[in-house]
CSV table of C-alpha atoms (C1' of nucleotides) in Angstrom, one decimal:
chain,number,residue,atom,x,y,z
O,231,MET,CA,-1.6,7.1,62.7
O,232,ALA,CA,1.0,4.8,61.1
O,233,ALA,CA,1.6,5.1,57.3
O,234,ASP,CA,-0.6,3.2,55.0
O,235,PRO,CA,0.2,-0.5,55.5
O,236,THR,CA,-0.3,-1.1,51.7
O,237,ARG,CA,1.2,1.8,49.9
O,238,PRO,CA,0.6,1.4,46.1
O,239,SER,CA,3.6,0.2,44.1
O,240,ARG,CA,5.1,2.5,41.6
O,241,ALA,CA,3.5,0.6,38.7
O,242,GLU,CA,0.1,0.7,40.4
O,243,GLN,CA,0.5,4.4,41.1
O,244,ARG,CA,1.2,5.0,37.5
O,245,ARG,CA,-1.9,3.0,36.4
O,246,GLN,CA,-4.0,5.1,38.7
O,247,THR,CA,-2.6,8.3,37.4
O,248,GLU,CA,-3.2,7.3,33.8
O,249,ALA,CA,-6.7,6.3,34.7
O,250,ARG,CA,-7.4,9.7,36.3
O,251,ILE,CA,-6.1,11.5,33.2
O,252,LEU,CA,-8.2,9.3,30.9
O,253,ASP,CA,-11.3,9.9,33.0
O,254,ALA,CA,-10.8,13.6,33.2
O,255,ALA,CA,-10.1,13.8,29.4
O,256,ARG,CA,-13.2,11.9,28.6
O,257,ARG,CA,-15.3,14.1,30.8
O,258,LEU,CA,-13.9,17.4,29.6
O,259,PHE,CA,-13.9,16.4,25.9
O,260,ALA,CA,-17.5,15.3,26.2
O,261,ALA,CA,-18.5,18.5,28.0
O,262,SER,CA,-16.6,21.1,25.9
O,263,GLY,CA,-15.3,19.4,22.8
O,264,PHE,CA,-11.8,19.1,21.4
O,265,ASP,CA,-10.9,22.7,20.9
O,266,ARG,CA,-12.1,24.1,24.2
O,267,THR,CA,-10.6,21.4,26.2
O,268,THR,CA,-7.0,22.2,27.1
O,269,ILE,CA,-4.2,19.8,28.2
O,270,ARG,CA,-3.8,22.0,31.3
O,271,ALA,CA,-7.4,21.7,32.2
O,272,VAL,CA,-7.2,17.9,31.9
O,273,ALA,CA,-4.1,17.8,34.0
O,274,THR,CA,-5.7,20.0,36.7
O,275,ALA,CA,-8.9,17.9,36.7
O,276,ALA,CA,-6.8,14.8,37.0
O,277,ASP,CA,-4.7,16.4,39.7
O,278,THR,CA,-1.5,16.2,37.9
O,279,ASP,CA,0.8,18.1,35.6
O,280,PRO,CA,0.4,18.9,31.9
O,281,GLY,CA,3.9,17.5,31.2
O,282,LEU,CA,2.8,14.1,32.5
O,283,VAL,CA,-0.2,14.1,30.2
O,284,MET,CA,2.1,14.7,27.3
O,285,ARG,CA,4.6,12.1,28.4
O,286,TYR,CA,1.9,9.4,28.9
O,287,PHE,CA,-0.2,10.1,25.8
O,288,GLY,CA,2.1,11.9,23.4
O,289,SER,CA,-0.1,14.7,22.2
O,290,LYS,CA,-3.6,16.2,22.6
O,291,ASP,CA,-4.7,14.5,19.4
O,292,GLU,CA,-3.6,11.1,20.7
O,293,LEU,CA,-5.3,11.6,24.0
O,294,PHE,CA,-8.5,12.5,22.2
O,295,ALA,CA,-8.2,9.5,19.9
O,296,ARG,CA,-7.7,7.4,23.1
O,297,VAL,CA,-10.9,8.5,24.9
O,298,ALA,CA,-13.3,9.5,22.1
O,299,GLU,CA,-14.8,6.4,20.6
O,300,LEU,CA,-18.0,5.3,19.0
O,301,SER,CA,-19.2,2.0,20.5
O,302,PRO,CA,-19.3,-0.2,17.4
O,303,ASP,CA,-22.7,-0.8,16.0
O,304,ARG,CA,-23.7,-4.4,15.9
O,305,PRO,CA,-24.3,-5.6,12.3
O,306,VAL,CA,-27.9,-5.6,11.2
O,307,ALA,CA,-29.5,-7.8,8.6
O,308,GLY,CA,-32.7,-9.6,7.8
O,309,SER,CA,-36.1,-8.5,6.6
O,310,PRO,CA,-36.8,-4.8,6.8
O,311,GLU,CA,-39.0,-5.4,9.8
O,312,GLU,CA,-36.1,-7.3,11.6
O,313,VAL,CA,-33.6,-4.6,10.6
O,314,ALA,CA,-35.9,-1.9,12.0
O,315,GLU,CA,-36.2,-3.7,15.3
O,316,LEU,CA,-32.4,-4.2,15.5
O,317,LEU,CA,-31.9,-0.5,14.8
O,318,LEU,CA,-34.3,0.4,17.6
O,319,THR,CA,-32.4,-1.9,20.0
O,320,SER,CA,-29.2,-0.3,18.9
O,321,LEU,CA,-30.7,3.2,19.5
O,322,ALA,CA,-31.9,2.1,22.9
O,323,ASP,CA,-28.3,1.3,23.8
O,324,LYS,CA,-27.1,4.7,22.6
O,325,LEU,CA,-29.7,6.4,24.7
O,326,SER,CA,-29.0,4.5,27.9
O,327,THR,CA,-25.3,3.6,28.2
O,328,ASP,CA,-22.9,6.0,30.0
O,329,MET,CA,-21.4,7.0,26.7
O,330,SER,CA,-19.0,9.8,27.8
O,331,GLY,CA,-16.5,8.5,25.4
O,332,THR,CA,-19.1,8.6,22.6
O,333,LEU,CA,-20.2,12.0,23.6
O,334,ALA,CA,-16.6,13.2,23.4
O,335,MET,CA,-16.7,12.1,19.7
O,336,LEU,CA,-20.2,13.5,19.0
O,337,ARG,CA,-19.5,16.8,20.7
O,338,SER,CA,-16.6,17.4,18.4
O,339,MET,CA,-17.9,15.9,15.2
O,340,LEU,CA,-19.0,19.2,13.7
O,341,THR,CA,-15.8,21.1,14.3
O,342,HIS,CA,-13.0,18.6,14.5
O,343,PRO,CA,-12.5,17.1,11.0
O,344,ASP,CA,-11.2,13.8,12.2
O,345,ALA,CA,-14.1,13.3,14.6
O,346,GLY,CA,-16.5,14.3,11.8
O,347,GLU,CA,-15.0,11.8,9.5
O,348,GLU,CA,-15.1,9.0,12.1
O,349,VAL,CA,-18.8,9.6,12.7
O,350,ARG,CA,-19.5,9.9,9.0
O,351,VAL,CA,-17.8,6.5,8.4
O,352,ALA,CA,-19.6,4.8,11.2
O,353,VAL,CA,-23.0,6.1,10.1
O,354,THR,CA,-22.2,5.3,6.5
O,355,GLU,CA,-21.3,1.7,7.4
O,356,GLN,CA,-24.5,1.1,9.3
O,357,GLN,CA,-26.4,2.9,6.4
O,358,ARG,CA,-24.8,0.5,3.9
O,359,GLN,CA,-26.1,-2.5,5.9
O,360,VAL,CA,-29.6,-1.1,6.3
O,361,ALA,CA,-29.8,-0.1,2.7
O,362,ALA,CA,-28.9,-3.7,1.7
O,363,ALA,CA,-32.0,-4.9,3.5
O,364,ILE,CA,-34.5,-2.5,2.1
O,365,PRO,CA,-36.0,-3.4,-1.3
O,366,ALA,CA,-36.5,0.0,-2.8
O,367,GLU,CA,-34.8,2.3,-5.3
O,368,ASP,CA,-34.1,4.9,-2.7
O,369,ALA,CA,-32.8,2.5,-0.1
O,370,VAL,CA,-29.7,4.5,0.5
O,371,LEU,CA,-31.6,7.6,1.2
O,372,ARG,CA,-34.0,5.8,3.5
O,373,ALA,CA,-31.1,4.2,5.4
O,374,GLY,CA,-29.4,7.6,5.6
O,375,LEU,CA,-32.5,9.2,7.0
O,376,ILE,CA,-32.8,6.5,9.7
O,377,GLY,CA,-29.2,7.4,10.6
O,378,ALA,CA,-30.1,11.0,10.7
O,379,LEU,CA,-33.0,10.3,13.0
O,380,THR,CA,-30.8,8.3,15.3
O,381,LEU,CA,-28.1,11.0,15.3
O,382,GLY,CA,-30.6,13.7,16.0
O,383,THR,CA,-32.2,11.8,18.8
O,384,VAL,CA,-28.9,11.2,20.5
O,385,ILE,CA,-27.9,14.8,20.0
O,386,GLY,CA,-31.2,16.1,21.2
O,387,ARG,CA,-31.1,13.9,24.4
O,388,HIS,CA,-27.5,14.1,25.5
O,389,LEU,CA,-26.0,17.3,23.9
O,390,LEU,CA,-28.8,19.8,23.4
O,391,GLN,CA,-30.8,18.2,26.2
O,392,LEU,CA,-34.2,19.0,24.7
O,393,ASP,CA,-37.2,19.2,27.0
O,394,GLY,CA,-39.0,15.9,27.2
O,395,VAL,CA,-36.2,14.1,25.4
O,396,ARG,CA,-33.6,14.6,28.0
O,397,ASP,CA,-35.5,12.9,30.8
O,398,ALA,CA,-37.7,10.5,28.9
O,399,GLU,CA,-37.6,6.8,29.5
O,400,VAL,CA,-35.6,5.0,26.9
O,401,THR,CA,-38.5,2.6,26.3
O,402,ASP,CA,-40.9,5.5,25.7
O,403,ILE,CA,-38.6,7.0,23.1
O,404,VAL,CA,-38.2,3.7,21.3
O,405,GLU,CA,-42.0,3.3,21.5
O,406,VAL,CA,-42.6,6.6,19.8
O,407,LEU,CA,-39.9,6.1,17.2
O,408,ARG,CA,-40.8,2.5,16.3
O,409,PRO,CA,-43.5,3.3,13.7
O,410,ALA,CA,-41.3,6.1,12.3
O,411,VAL,CA,-38.4,3.8,11.7
O,412,HIS,CA,-40.6,1.2,10.2
O,413,ALA,CA,-42.2,3.8,8.0
O,414,ILE,CA,-38.8,5.1,6.7
O,415,ALA,CA,-37.6,1.5,6.2
O,416,GLY,CA,-40.5,1.2,3.9
O,417,VAL,CA,-42.6,-1.4,5.7
O,418,GLY,CA,-46.2,-1.0,6.7
O,419,PRO,CA,-47.3,0.0,10.2
O,420,ALA,CA,-45.5,-1.3,13.2
O,421,PRO,CA,-45.9,-5.0,13.9
O,422,GLU,CA,-47.8,-4.4,17.1
O,423,ALA,CA,-49.6,-1.5,18.5
O,424,ALA,CA,-47.8,-1.3,21.8
O,425,GLY,CA,-45.2,-3.2,23.8
O,426,THR,CA,-42.2,-4.9,22.4
O,427,PRO,CA,-43.5,-7.8,20.3
O,428,ALA,CA,-42.3,-11.1,21.5
O,429,SER,CA,-40.2,-13.3,19.2
V,243,MET,CA,-7.4,55.2,-19.7
V,244,ALA,CA,-9.2,57.8,-17.6
V,245,ALA,CA,-10.1,57.0,-14.1
V,246,ASP,CA,-13.4,55.1,-13.5
V,247,PRO,CA,-16.2,57.6,-14.3
V,248,THR,CA,-18.1,56.4,-11.3
V,249,ARG,CA,-15.7,55.8,-8.5
V,250,PRO,CA,-17.6,54.6,-5.5
V,251,SER,CA,-18.1,57.1,-2.8
V,252,ARG,CA,-16.5,56.6,0.5
V,253,ALA,CA,-19.8,55.5,2.1
V,254,GLU,CA,-20.4,53.1,-0.7
V,255,GLN,CA,-16.9,51.8,-0.4
V,256,ARG,CA,-17.4,51.1,3.3
V,257,ARG,CA,-20.7,49.3,2.7
V,258,GLN,CA,-19.0,47.0,0.1
V,259,THR,CA,-16.1,46.3,2.5
V,260,GLU,CA,-18.5,45.5,5.3
V,261,ALA,CA,-20.5,43.2,3.0
V,262,ARG,CA,-17.3,41.4,1.9
V,263,ILE,CA,-16.4,40.8,5.6
V,264,LEU,CA,-19.9,39.5,6.4
V,265,ASP,CA,-19.9,37.2,3.5
V,266,ALA,CA,-16.4,35.8,4.3
V,267,ALA,CA,-17.4,35.4,8.0
V,268,ARG,CA,-20.6,33.6,7.2
V,269,ARG,CA,-18.7,31.3,4.9
V,270,LEU,CA,-15.8,30.5,7.2
V,271,PHE,CA,-18.0,30.2,10.3
V,272,ALA,CA,-20.2,27.8,8.4
V,273,ALA,CA,-17.3,25.7,7.1
V,274,SER,CA,-15.1,25.6,10.3
V,275,GLY,CA,-17.2,26.7,13.2
V,276,PHE,CA,-16.6,29.5,15.7
V,277,ASP,CA,-13.3,28.4,17.3
V,278,ARG,CA,-11.5,27.4,14.2
V,279,THR,CA,-12.4,30.6,12.3
V,280,THR,CA,-9.9,33.4,13.0
V,281,ILE,CA,-10.4,37.1,12.6
V,282,ARG,CA,-7.3,37.1,10.5
V,283,ALA,CA,-8.7,34.4,8.2
V,284,VAL,CA,-11.9,36.4,7.8
V,285,ALA,CA,-10.0,39.5,7.0
V,286,THR,CA,-7.8,37.7,4.4
V,287,ALA,CA,-10.8,36.1,2.8
V,288,ALA,CA,-12.5,39.5,2.6
V,289,ASP,CA,-9.3,41.1,1.3
V,290,THR,CA,-8.9,43.5,4.2
V,291,ASP,CA,-7.2,43.9,7.5
V,292,PRO,CA,-8.0,42.3,10.9
V,293,GLY,CA,-8.0,45.7,12.5
V,294,LEU,CA,-10.8,46.8,10.2
V,295,VAL,CA,-12.9,43.8,11.1
V,296,MET,CA,-12.6,44.6,14.7
V,297,ARG,CA,-13.4,48.3,14.2
V,298,TYR,CA,-16.5,47.5,12.2
V,299,PHE,CA,-17.9,44.7,14.3
V,300,GLY,CA,-16.4,45.1,17.7
V,301,SER,CA,-15.4,41.6,18.5
V,302,LYS,CA,-15.3,38.1,17.2
V,303,ASP,CA,-18.4,37.2,19.2
V,304,GLU,CA,-20.3,40.2,17.8
V,305,LEU,CA,-19.3,39.3,14.3
V,306,PHE,CA,-20.5,35.7,14.8
V,307,ALA,CA,-23.8,36.9,16.3
V,308,ARG,CA,-24.2,39.1,13.2
V,309,VAL,CA,-23.9,36.3,10.6
V,310,ALA,CA,-25.0,33.2,12.5
V,311,GLU,CA,-28.7,33.1,12.5
V,312,LEU,CA,-31.5,30.6,12.4
V,313,SER,CA,-34.2,31.6,9.9
V,314,PRO,CA,-37.2,31.9,12.2
V,315,ASP,CA,-39.6,29.0,12.0
V,316,ARG,CA,-43.1,30.0,10.9
V,317,PRO,CA,-45.7,29.3,13.6
V,318,VAL,CA,-47.4,26.0,13.3
V,319,ALA,CA,-50.9,25.1,14.5
V,320,GLY,CA,-54.0,23.2,13.6
V,321,SER,CA,-54.8,19.5,13.6
V,322,PRO,CA,-52.0,17.0,14.1
V,323,GLU,CA,-52.2,16.3,10.3
V,324,GLU,CA,-52.0,19.9,9.4
V,325,VAL,CA,-49.1,20.5,11.8
V,326,ALA,CA,-47.2,17.6,10.4
V,327,GLU,CA,-47.6,19.0,6.9
V,328,LEU,CA,-46.5,22.4,8.0
V,329,LEU,CA,-43.4,20.9,9.6
V,330,LEU,CA,-42.6,19.1,6.4
V,331,THR,CA,-42.8,22.3,4.5
V,332,SER,CA,-40.6,24.0,7.0
V,333,LEU,CA,-38.1,21.1,6.7
V,334,ALA,CA,-38.1,21.5,3.0
V,335,ASP,CA,-37.1,25.1,3.4
V,336,LYS,CA,-34.3,24.1,5.6
V,337,LEU,CA,-33.0,21.6,3.1
V,338,SER,CA,-33.1,23.8,0.1
V,339,THR,CA,-32.4,27.4,1.1
V,340,ASP,CA,-28.8,28.7,0.9
V,341,MET,CA,-28.5,28.7,4.6
V,342,SER,CA,-24.9,29.6,5.1
V,343,GLY,CA,-25.9,31.8,8.0
V,344,THR,CA,-27.9,28.9,9.5
V,345,LEU,CA,-25.0,26.5,9.0
V,346,ALA,CA,-22.7,28.8,10.8
V,347,MET,CA,-25.0,28.5,13.8
V,348,LEU,CA,-25.5,24.8,13.5
V,349,ARG,CA,-21.8,24.0,12.9
V,350,SER,CA,-21.0,25.7,16.2
V,351,MET,CA,-24.0,24.6,18.3
V,352,LEU,CA,-22.2,21.7,20.0
V,353,THR,CA,-19.1,23.6,21.0
V,354,HIS,CA,-20.1,27.2,21.4
V,355,PRO,CA,-22.4,27.6,24.4
V,356,ASP,CA,-24.2,30.6,23.0
V,357,ALA,CA,-24.9,28.9,19.7
V,358,GLY,CA,-26.1,25.8,21.5
V,359,GLU,CA,-28.5,27.8,23.6
V,360,GLU,CA,-29.8,29.6,20.6
V,361,VAL,CA,-30.5,26.4,18.7
V,362,ARG,CA,-32.0,24.9,21.9
V,363,VAL,CA,-34.4,27.8,22.3
V,364,ALA,CA,-35.5,27.8,18.7
V,365,VAL,CA,-36.1,24.0,18.7
V,366,THR,CA,-37.9,24.3,22.1
V,367,GLU,CA,-40.2,27.0,20.8
V,368,GLN,CA,-41.2,25.0,17.8
V,369,GLN,CA,-41.6,22.0,20.0
V,370,ARG,CA,-43.9,23.9,22.3
V,371,GLN,CA,-46.2,24.8,19.4
V,372,VAL,CA,-46.2,21.2,18.0
V,373,ALA,CA,-46.9,19.7,21.4
V,374,ALA,CA,-49.9,22.0,21.8
V,375,ALA,CA,-51.4,20.5,18.7
V,376,ILE,CA,-50.8,16.8,19.7
V,377,PRO,CA,-53.5,15.2,21.9
V,378,ALA,CA,-51.4,12.8,23.9
V,379,GLU,CA,-49.8,12.6,27.3
V,380,ASP,CA,-46.3,12.4,25.7
V,381,ALA,CA,-46.9,15.3,23.3
V,382,VAL,CA,-43.7,17.1,24.5
V,383,LEU,CA,-41.6,14.0,23.9
V,384,ARG,CA,-43.2,13.5,20.4
V,385,ALA,CA,-42.7,17.1,19.5
V,386,GLY,CA,-39.1,16.9,20.7
V,387,LEU,CA,-38.4,13.8,18.6
V,388,ILE,CA,-39.8,15.5,15.5
V,389,GLY,CA,-37.3,18.3,16.3
V,390,ALA,CA,-34.6,15.8,16.6
V,391,LEU,CA,-35.5,14.2,13.3
V,392,THR,CA,-35.4,17.6,11.6
V,393,LEU,CA,-32.1,18.5,13.2
V,394,GLY,CA,-30.6,15.2,12.3
V,395,THR,CA,-31.7,15.5,8.7
V,396,VAL,CA,-30.3,19.0,8.3
V,397,ILE,CA,-27.0,17.9,9.9
V,398,GLY,CA,-26.8,14.8,7.9
V,399,ARG,CA,-27.4,16.6,4.6
V,400,HIS,CA,-25.4,19.8,5.1
V,401,LEU,CA,-22.8,19.2,7.7
V,402,LEU,CA,-22.0,15.4,7.7
V,403,GLN,CA,-23.0,15.1,4.1
V,404,LEU,CA,-24.2,11.6,4.3
V,405,ASP,CA,-24.4,9.5,1.2
V,406,GLY,CA,-27.8,9.6,-0.4
V,407,VAL,CA,-28.9,12.5,1.8
V,408,ARG,CA,-26.4,15.0,0.6
V,409,ASP,CA,-27.6,14.8,-3.0
V,410,ALA,CA,-31.2,13.8,-2.7
V,411,GLU,CA,-34.0,15.9,-4.1
V,412,VAL,CA,-35.7,17.8,-1.3
V,413,THR,CA,-39.1,16.4,-2.4
V,414,ASP,CA,-37.8,12.9,-2.2
V,415,ILE,CA,-36.6,13.4,1.4
V,416,VAL,CA,-39.9,15.0,2.3
V,417,GLU,CA,-41.7,12.1,0.7
V,418,VAL,CA,-39.8,9.5,2.7
V,419,LEU,CA,-40.1,11.5,6.0
V,420,ARG,CA,-43.8,12.3,5.6
V,421,PRO,CA,-45.2,9.0,7.1
V,422,ALA,CA,-42.5,9.2,9.8
V,423,VAL,CA,-43.5,12.7,10.9
V,424,HIS,CA,-47.1,11.7,10.9
V,425,ALA,CA,-46.4,8.6,12.9
V,426,ILE,CA,-44.5,10.5,15.6
V,427,ALA,CA,-47.2,13.2,15.7
V,428,GLY,CA,-49.5,10.4,16.6
V,429,VAL,CA,-51.7,10.3,13.6
V,430,GLY,CA,-52.5,7.3,11.4
V,431,PRO,CA,-50.7,6.6,8.1
V,432,ALA,CA,-50.0,9.5,5.8
V,433,PRO,CA,-53.1,11.1,4.2
V,434,GLU,CA,-52.2,9.9,0.7
V,435,ALA,CA,-49.9,7.2,-0.5
V,436,ALA,CA,-47.8,9.3,-2.8
V,437,GLY,CA,-47.6,12.9,-4.0
V,438,THR,CA,-48.4,16.0,-2.1
V,439,PRO,CA,-52.1,15.8,-1.2
V,440,ALA,CA,-54.1,18.6,-2.8
V,441,SER,CA,-55.9,21.0,-0.4
N,185,DC,C1',-8.3,76.0,-0.6
N,186,DA,C1',-8.0,74.7,4.4
N,187,DT,C1',-9.8,71.6,7.5
N,188,DT,C1',-12.0,67.7,9.1
N,189,DT,C1',-13.4,63.0,8.8
N,190,DC,C1',-12.6,58.4,8.3
N,191,DA,C1',-11.5,54.0,5.4
N,192,DG,C1',-7.7,51.4,5.4
N,193,DT,C1',-2.9,49.8,7.1
N,194,DC,C1',0.6,48.4,10.2
N,195,DA,C1',2.9,47.0,14.2
N,196,DA,C1',2.6,45.6,18.7
N,197,DC,C1',0.8,43.7,23.2
N,198,DA,C1',-1.1,40.4,26.3
N,199,DT,C1',-2.6,36.0,26.7
N,200,DC,C1',-3.1,31.3,26.1
N,201,DC,C1',-1.9,27.0,24.1
N,202,DG,C1',0.7,22.6,22.9
N,203,DT,C1',4.9,20.9,23.7
N,204,DA,C1',9.9,20.0,25.2
N,205,DG,C1',13.3,19.3,28.4
N,206,DA,C1',15.8,19.7,32.7
N,207,DC,C1',15.4,18.5,37.3
N,208,DT,C1',14.1,16.0,41.9
N,209,DG,C1',13.4,12.4,44.9
N,210,DA,C1',11.8,8.1,46.0
N,211,DA,C1',11.0,3.3,44.6
N,212,DA,C1',13.0,-0.7,42.3
N,213,DT,C1',17.1,-3.5,41.5
N,214,DG,C1',21.5,-5.9,42.0
K,39,DC,C1',24.2,-0.2,50.3
K,40,DA,C1',25.1,1.6,45.6
K,41,DT,C1',23.0,2.2,41.4
K,42,DT,C1',19.4,2.7,38.2
K,43,DT,C1',14.8,3.7,36.9
K,44,DC,C1',11.1,6.6,36.5
K,45,DA,C1',6.7,9.1,38.4
K,46,DG,C1',6.1,13.6,39.1
K,47,DT,C1',7.2,18.8,39.0
K,48,DC,C1',8.7,23.1,37.1
K,49,DT,C1',10.1,26.3,33.7
K,50,DA,C1',10.3,28.0,29.3
K,51,DC,C1',9.9,28.2,24.2
K,52,DG,C1',7.6,29.1,19.9
K,53,DG,C1',3.5,30.1,17.8
K,54,DA,C1',-1.2,31.7,17.2
K,55,DT,C1',-5.0,34.6,18.5
K,56,DG,C1',-8.1,38.5,19.9
K,57,DT,C1',-7.6,43.1,20.4
K,58,DT,C1',-5.6,47.9,20.6
K,59,DG,C1',-3.8,52.1,19.0
K,60,DA,C1',-1.0,54.9,16.2
K,61,DC,C1',-0.4,56.3,11.6
K,62,DT,C1',-1.5,57.6,6.5
K,63,DG,C1',-3.7,59.4,2.8
K,64,DA,C1',-7.6,60.5,0.3
K,65,DA,C1',-12.5,61.9,0.3
K,66,DA,C1',-15.9,65.0,2.3
K,67,DT,C1',-17.0,69.5,4.0
K,68,DG,C1',-17.0,74.6,4.8
DNA sequence: CATTTCAGTCAACATCCGTAGACTGAAATG
DNA sequence: CATTTCAGTCTACGGATGTTGACTGAAATG
């Protein structure tokens, strides 16, 4: 019944509290978006005080900027076929990873101007790279539509939770989407009928 | 200098005011979403008073429900090829029509639970019909991914305004997406190489 | 013309939010 | 031990929002 032999130091205590706040913020922003998530709710969920949240993170906007993040897309390049495969791998990441930080951003992208811009910039950058690899007049459009397909799939799975998409295996989704991505990228049918083609 | 010969009757006046309010609400909800659109802003944009908006439409939620609407999808059926073509026609509608009522709904779907449910139900219904026409074990997944592609395309064009997608001709988008939709629907390559196939 | 109806206006209320600042007590420091 | 630092708590302010209700004046009604 003695007191804890290793009581956390003050610095450690603070780190834990900050972490609890960040976790709660990520979760609530992802679940309800920026506007409907209140500092008070974050504080309650983190079992602390609104004042502390402000003192540690400055403002609601700064807290949001801290936890809402798009995991950076890896650069894509090569032949259209290679680019398509890289995009499918990238999509697989987005469908499997935890992503609550990303979901916070995506959830708010249609109503929070900053979040919308951030998503737009990220998609546009990937679009630019993809377009550069597609030999066609309408390369930008094609790349943009691949971005739209990606975005729609992530939204459908994680935010709208569409039947069949919500619970599907990531590999199955990629399988179904492979010929579609290849088609939009302007290449012929998928390299192989089924299974991820080896090297 | 005489007074207007045909001064609008009181009933007519009211109809005009209601129409101004509805127009303003549609526009503002579409531009900023539910939470960031205030009754006061709607009233100002409609050149009236917040109290009047309340008296005519009851509450902010009712006003939103009145102007935010998904134009009903026409039923789709037939062979996978036919269904794919019907979906592309439906998509073309969604990309060209004015749509500010639809945009009000879509803009809010990620942050306003009711709007999210309404979109989900609409997509799910179309998904059900499409899945019924696809002879495959994973028909529901495939139909869901076509829904995701559609949703992503509309979002990319009207809400995120992606480069190349924002300004593209509707027919060009449909052209690029045709083989993709056919591929996801599980049919072979598009029926024709280019141009809308005649009957 | 007398009366009623009602579109439109105005002011206020209750609530919630982000945020600021004073305060407390225990841990760190010398 | 005396002093300082600082994590954590509490209270309150200023502003915005949805919503309500009283009021006004002109159009409709008989």
